[in-house]
Amino acid sequence: MLKSVLSAVLVAAVAVPAAAEIPVPRFAPRDLVVFASLSPTPTLTTSEAIRAEAVALVPLAVSNFYRDRDFKPAWPAERAKALRDRLAAATLDGLNPADYFVPHGMGKASEDVALTEAALAFANHAYSGRLDPKSVSPIMTMVPPKLDEARFLRRLARTPNIGKTLDKLSPQHAGFTRLRAALAKTLKARPDPRVLIGKGPNLKRGQKSPRVAALRSRLNATVLRGNDPTQYDAGLLAAVKAFQKSKGLAADGIVGPRTVRALDGVVAPDDRTALISNMERWRWLPRGLGGHHVFVNIPEYRVRVISGGTETYNGRVIVGSPRNPTPIFSDEIEHVVVNPYWNVPFSIAKNEMLGGIQSNPSGYFARRNYEAVVGGRVVNPASLDWHAGMLHRVRIRQRPGRSNALGAVKFLFPNKHAVYLHDTPSKGLFRRDRRALSHGCVRVQNPFDFASALLKNEPKMSGSSIRRMVGGSQRWLNTADHIPVHLTYFTRTVDADGQMKRFGDIYGYDARTQRRLKL
C-alpha cells in the first residue's frame, strides 16, 4: 500500500525517463523522507538497478551470475515468457508451480532477478528433489546429486530452448520418465493442471500456509516483492471472492472443501500423490546407475540385474520387516563370500537369543551350529556367564552349513548399515506375496542364478564356479570390478507398455514423503 501511494505521488511530481528504473523504497528510511518531501528521485539504469537487486538476499549463484554478465538483464520479454510458461507447468514434473511464481509489474530489474531466482529454485528441486532423504527416515542414506548452479545459470542464459534445458534437469531414467508420463495422464482431465491447492484446513484472510501460495498462483493474485506469498491478504481475498462468484459459490472469501474442489477439479488423489512422492525419491538416486548394476525395489520384493539397459535377471527377495526395515541407499558390491559364517547382530543376540542361551548354553549352541568367540578364539559357551553385558565381549557366529542363516553365499557391499544380499535356507518363505520378514538384509531366492547375471563380466567367477565351491570352509572372493547396487523404495512403477503397478507402502515412507511435501 505504501509503495503504491508513493509511486503515485512520484508519477505526479517528476518526469521519469523511459529507460530508467525507480529503485524500490524498501531499504533505508531516508528514502521515505525523500519521497515525502517530493524531492526529485535519483533514477537508475536497468543494469544499475539489477546490481542493487543482485546483492539483496539472493543466492550467491544468482549474485555471481549477474556480476559475470556486468549486471545486464537476462530475460528480455520473449525469453521471460518462455521461462514463465515452463515454470507454470511444473506440476507435470511433480513439483509445485507456486514455488516458482513471479508476479508481473515488479519493475524490470526486480522481475529479472526474481525470474533467475525462480529458475534456480526449480532447477535444484528438479535435479536433487525438495527433501533431505533423512527427513523421511534416518536409514535413507542416499546422497542426492548436487546441481552445479553456476554452470546451469550460464547454460540457461544462452540456450535457445529454455523448456528443453529445464526438462533435462529431471532424471532421465526410464523409471522416472514413465512415472512423469503417468502423472501427466492422471492430471489430463483437470481443468487447470498447473497448481493444486490440495486438502487441508479452511483458508481465510490473515492465515499463513504453503497452500496460500498455491492459491495465489492458481488465481494469479500477485504479491509485491519482499512480501510473504504464503500470507492470505486483502488482494488475495478479492481474487478468491471473484472466483467463488464465477462458480456460483458463496463469495465469502473462505477457501473450504467446495472452493478447493472447484479449483482442483476431480482427481485420483492416491495415484497423484503417490506418483509425486515416488518421483521425488527417483531424484535422490545417482544420475548414472551404472552400465551393469543391481536394482532392488523393496515394496515390490524384487531384485533385478540390469546390463547395458537390458534386464538380465529378475527374482524374488525377502526384505526387512517394518520393525527392522532394509535401509535405502546406493553402494557397490565388492566381495562374494561362499560358505559364509553368520555373525549374529547384537540386537538379535540380546532380544531373541539370550534367554535360550542362559537356560542351556551348550545345547543351544550345538543345536544351531553356533560358536562363541572371545578375543578371536572359539571358547566353550558353557564357560561363560551369560548376561546382557557379556554380549559386548563375546561374538556369536553360526558355522557354514545347510542350516546357516545366510545360506550358501552372500554378496557384500561394505556399508555402515551392515546389510547385504544373501541366500537363505528358508526357501518356503518366497511363496508368500508379502515378504517383509528379515532383520534388514535382502534374501535372494535363487542366489546362483542371480550370481550368473551379476558376475557375467568377471574373469574368474561365475554362478557355476561359485556353486561348485559350496560345502567346506568359508571362501572370500573379490570382484574385479565394483558393481553398483541400489536399494530403493518405489510403490509405483510403470512398465514399457504404460501400465502402472502399485505396491504396498510397507514402511510408511510414501505417506511420510507426502506429508513432508505437503501433498
Tab-separated table of C-alpha atoms in Angstrom, residues 165-377:
chain	number	residue	atom	x	y	z
A	165	THR	CA	17.070	-27.198	-20.895
A	166	LEU	CA	14.775	-27.332	-17.856
A	167	ASP	CA	13.379	-30.710	-18.947
A	168	LYS	CA	16.871	-32.240	-18.817
A	169	LEU	CA	17.258	-31.373	-15.139
A	170	SER	CA	14.984	-34.213	-14.021
A	171	PRO	CA	16.259	-37.816	-14.016
A	172	GLN	CA	16.346	-39.331	-17.485
A	173	HIS	CA	15.972	-42.907	-16.202
A	174	ALA	CA	13.092	-44.802	-17.797
A	175	GLY	CA	11.632	-45.427	-14.338
A	176	PHE	CA	11.258	-41.685	-13.769
A	177	THR	CA	10.131	-40.666	-17.256
A	178	ARG	CA	7.365	-43.286	-17.194
A	179	LEU	CA	6.136	-42.006	-13.832
A	180	ARG	CA	6.139	-38.490	-15.260
A	181	ALA	CA	4.038	-39.644	-18.219
A	182	ALA	CA	1.633	-41.386	-15.832
A	183	LEU	CA	1.309	-38.188	-13.788
A	184	ALA	CA	0.503	-36.199	-16.929
A	185	LYS	CA	-2.174	-38.753	-17.789
A	186	THR	CA	-3.606	-38.531	-14.262
A	187	LEU	CA	-3.774	-34.746	-14.463
A	188	LYS	CA	-5.038	-34.585	-18.047
A	189	ALA	CA	-8.712	-34.333	-17.123
A	190	ARG	CA	-8.088	-31.436	-14.739
A	191	PRO	CA	-9.434	-28.008	-15.775
A	192	ASP	CA	-6.094	-26.402	-14.919
A	193	PRO	CA	-3.152	-28.768	-14.293
A	194	ARG	CA	-0.708	-26.081	-13.198
A	195	VAL	CA	-1.428	-25.833	-9.491
A	196	LEU	CA	-3.091	-27.991	-6.843
A	197	ILE	CA	-4.418	-26.440	-3.652
A	198	GLY	CA	-4.968	-29.825	-2.005
A	199	LYS	CA	-6.870	-30.847	1.091
A	200	GLY	CA	-6.386	-29.072	4.400
A	201	PRO	CA	-7.997	-26.660	6.877
A	202	ASN	CA	-10.133	-23.797	5.592
A	203	LEU	CA	-8.101	-20.824	4.378
A	204	LYS	CA	-9.191	-17.276	5.160
A	205	ARG	CA	-7.757	-13.776	5.369
A	206	GLY	CA	-4.891	-13.382	7.824
A	207	GLN	CA	-3.720	-17.009	7.703
A	208	LYS	CA	-0.285	-18.202	6.600
A	209	SER	CA	0.125	-21.514	4.820
A	210	PRO	CA	2.055	-23.034	1.870
A	211	ARG	CA	-1.401	-23.715	0.407
A	212	VAL	CA	-1.995	-19.957	0.309
A	213	ALA	CA	0.966	-19.617	-2.096
A	214	ALA	CA	-0.585	-22.296	-4.300
A	215	LEU	CA	-3.936	-20.499	-4.142
A	216	ARG	CA	-2.275	-17.214	-5.058
A	217	SER	CA	-0.562	-18.756	-8.067
A	218	ARG	CA	-3.730	-20.555	-9.149
A	219	LEU	CA	-5.682	-17.280	-9.188
A	220	ASN	CA	-2.724	-15.218	-10.477
A	221	ALA	CA	-3.014	-12.939	-7.443
A	222	THR	CA	0.285	-11.057	-7.361
A	223	VAL	CA	2.253	-10.036	-4.316
A	224	LEU	CA	4.825	-7.249	-4.087
A	225	ARG	CA	8.430	-8.372	-3.964
A	226	GLY	CA	9.512	-8.738	-0.375
A	227	ASN	CA	6.026	-9.618	0.882
A	228	ASP	CA	5.130	-13.090	2.031
A	229	PRO	CA	3.282	-15.084	-0.686
A	230	THR	CA	2.011	-17.531	1.969
A	231	GLN	CA	0.057	-14.735	3.719
A	232	TYR	CA	-3.647	-14.519	2.865
A	233	ASP	CA	-4.021	-10.754	2.314
A	234	ALA	CA	-6.662	-8.362	1.016
A	235	GLY	CA	-5.605	-8.720	-2.621
A	236	LEU	CA	-5.966	-12.493	-2.482
A	237	LEU	CA	-9.308	-12.133	-0.703
A	238	ALA	CA	-10.694	-10.130	-3.621
A	239	ALA	CA	-9.440	-12.728	-6.121
A	240	VAL	CA	-10.996	-15.587	-4.130
A	241	LYS	CA	-14.363	-13.840	-3.893
A	242	ALA	CA	-14.363	-13.159	-7.629
A	243	PHE	CA	-13.610	-16.835	-8.332
A	244	GLN	CA	-16.291	-18.049	-5.938
A	245	LYS	CA	-18.864	-15.750	-7.544
A	246	SER	CA	-17.946	-17.039	-11.015
A	247	LYS	CA	-18.583	-20.622	-9.854
A	248	GLY	CA	-21.882	-19.897	-8.133
A	249	LEU	CA	-20.389	-20.393	-4.658
A	250	ALA	CA	-20.922	-18.208	-1.595
A	251	ALA	CA	-18.487	-15.332	-2.156
A	252	ASP	CA	-17.244	-15.220	1.449
A	253	GLY	CA	-13.512	-15.478	0.722
A	254	ILE	CA	-13.207	-18.651	2.836
A	255	VAL	CA	-11.469	-21.412	0.898
A	256	GLY	CA	-13.167	-24.556	2.168
A	257	PRO	CA	-13.684	-28.010	0.580
A	258	ARG	CA	-16.172	-26.794	-2.066
A	259	THR	CA	-13.909	-23.983	-3.239
A	260	VAL	CA	-10.898	-26.309	-3.288
A	261	ARG	CA	-12.844	-28.837	-5.363
A	262	ALA	CA	-13.795	-26.099	-7.794
A	263	LEU	CA	-10.144	-25.063	-8.063
A	264	ASP	CA	-8.557	-28.502	-8.171
A	265	GLY	CA	-11.207	-30.431	-10.098
A	266	VAL	CA	-11.700	-34.174	-9.881
A	267	VAL	CA	-8.514	-36.186	-9.371
A	268	ALA	CA	-7.442	-39.585	-8.161
A	269	PRO	CA	-5.529	-38.323	-5.106
A	270	ASP	CA	-3.901	-41.622	-4.210
A	271	ASP	CA	-2.184	-42.073	-7.557
A	272	ARG	CA	-1.376	-38.391	-7.964
A	273	THR	CA	0.286	-38.000	-4.608
A	274	ALA	CA	1.960	-41.406	-4.816
A	275	LEU	CA	3.355	-40.623	-8.259
A	276	ILE	CA	4.781	-37.334	-6.984
A	277	SER	CA	6.374	-38.900	-3.897
A	278	ASN	CA	7.908	-41.680	-5.988
A	279	MET	CA	9.271	-39.122	-8.468
A	280	GLU	CA	10.852	-37.319	-5.518
A	281	ARG	CA	12.714	-40.474	-4.489
A	282	TRP	CA	13.952	-41.027	-8.046
A	283	ARG	CA	15.633	-37.622	-7.794
A	284	TRP	CA	17.693	-38.880	-4.863
A	285	LEU	CA	19.333	-41.640	-6.911
A	286	PRO	CA	22.623	-41.181	-8.776
A	287	ARG	CA	22.198	-39.831	-12.291
A	288	GLY	CA	24.287	-42.772	-13.516
A	289	LEU	CA	23.043	-46.072	-12.075
A	290	GLY	CA	25.861	-47.989	-13.761
A	291	GLY	CA	26.010	-49.781	-17.105
A	292	HIS	CA	25.880	-53.052	-15.171
A	293	HIS	CA	24.075	-52.754	-11.842
A	294	VAL	CA	21.754	-54.332	-9.275
A	295	PHE	CA	18.384	-52.747	-8.505
A	296	VAL	CA	16.311	-53.863	-5.503
A	297	ASN	CA	12.792	-52.432	-5.153
A	298	ILE	CA	11.795	-53.161	-1.564
A	299	PRO	CA	7.983	-52.671	-1.769
A	300	GLU	CA	7.939	-54.929	-4.852
A	301	TYR	CA	10.062	-57.641	-3.182
A	302	ARG	CA	12.151	-57.974	-6.369
A	303	VAL	CA	15.806	-57.749	-7.355
A	304	ARG	CA	16.970	-57.095	-10.903
A	305	VAL	CA	20.291	-57.112	-12.684
A	306	ILE	CA	20.455	-54.534	-15.473
A	307	SER	CA	23.256	-54.765	-18.032
A	308	GLY	CA	23.547	-52.329	-20.912
A	309	GLY	CA	19.976	-51.213	-20.350
A	310	THR	CA	18.644	-54.790	-20.554
A	311	GLU	CA	17.192	-56.713	-17.653
A	312	THR	CA	19.210	-59.935	-17.355
A	313	TYR	CA	17.792	-61.171	-14.042
A	314	ASN	CA	14.547	-60.611	-12.162
A	315	GLY	CA	13.907	-62.565	-8.992
A	316	ARG	CA	12.071	-62.610	-5.688
A	317	VAL	CA	13.621	-61.328	-2.483
A	318	ILE	CA	12.761	-61.154	1.211
A	319	VAL	CA	13.335	-57.727	2.742
A	320	GLY	CA	13.386	-56.241	6.228
A	321	SER	CA	10.252	-56.282	8.336
A	322	PRO	CA	8.562	-52.991	9.333
A	323	ARG	CA	10.282	-53.354	12.723
A	324	ASN	CA	13.664	-53.958	11.062
A	325	PRO	CA	13.420	-52.130	7.722
A	326	THR	CA	16.002	-52.528	4.994
A	327	PRO	CA	17.960	-49.266	4.603
A	328	ILE	CA	17.618	-47.248	1.387
A	329	PHE	CA	20.928	-46.319	-0.239
A	330	SER	CA	23.339	-46.993	-3.109
A	331	ASP	CA	26.699	-48.732	-2.866
A	332	GLU	CA	28.946	-51.181	-4.756
A	333	ILE	CA	29.284	-54.974	-4.487
A	334	GLU	CA	32.943	-55.792	-3.884
A	335	HIS	CA	33.006	-59.330	-2.434
A	336	VAL	CA	31.277	-62.673	-2.772
A	337	VAL	CA	31.562	-64.992	0.234
A	338	VAL	CA	30.868	-68.713	-0.260
A	339	ASN	CA	30.069	-70.896	2.772
A	340	PRO	CA	29.778	-67.808	4.973
A	341	TYR	CA	29.792	-67.592	8.716
A	342	TRP	CA	26.833	-65.663	10.115
A	343	ASN	CA	27.923	-63.202	12.775
A	344	VAL	CA	24.832	-62.698	14.918
A	345	PRO	CA	23.987	-58.993	15.351
A	346	PHE	CA	23.997	-57.746	18.931
A	347	SER	CA	20.306	-56.797	18.811
A	348	ILE	CA	19.276	-60.311	17.770
A	349	ALA	CA	21.506	-61.933	20.385
A	350	LYS	CA	20.105	-59.731	23.134
A	351	ASN	CA	16.430	-59.657	22.176
A	352	GLU	CA	15.894	-63.103	20.673
A	353	MET	CA	18.604	-65.470	21.920
A	354	LEU	CA	19.835	-64.568	25.390
A	355	GLY	CA	17.021	-66.297	27.288
A	356	GLY	CA	17.559	-69.604	25.448
A	357	ILE	CA	21.307	-69.432	25.903
A	358	GLN	CA	21.006	-68.814	29.643
A	359	SER	CA	18.838	-71.917	30.132
A	360	ASN	CA	21.275	-74.280	28.377
A	361	PRO	CA	24.336	-72.712	26.698
A	362	SER	CA	25.903	-75.889	25.334
A	363	GLY	CA	22.647	-77.330	23.981
A	364	TYR	CA	21.544	-74.035	22.453
A	365	PHE	CA	24.831	-73.597	20.563
A	366	ALA	CA	25.088	-77.253	19.473
A	367	ARG	CA	21.548	-77.446	18.034
A	368	ARG	CA	22.085	-74.336	15.907
A	369	ASN	CA	25.714	-74.934	14.901
A	370	TYR	CA	26.773	-71.744	16.748
A	371	GLU	CA	30.086	-70.981	18.374
A	372	ALA	CA	31.228	-68.347	20.845
A	373	VAL	CA	34.282	-66.239	20.009
A	374	VAL	CA	36.146	-64.180	22.639
A	375	GLY	CA	39.296	-62.282	21.727
A	376	GLY	CA	39.470	-64.059	18.391
A	377	ARG	CA	39.345	-67.540	19.970
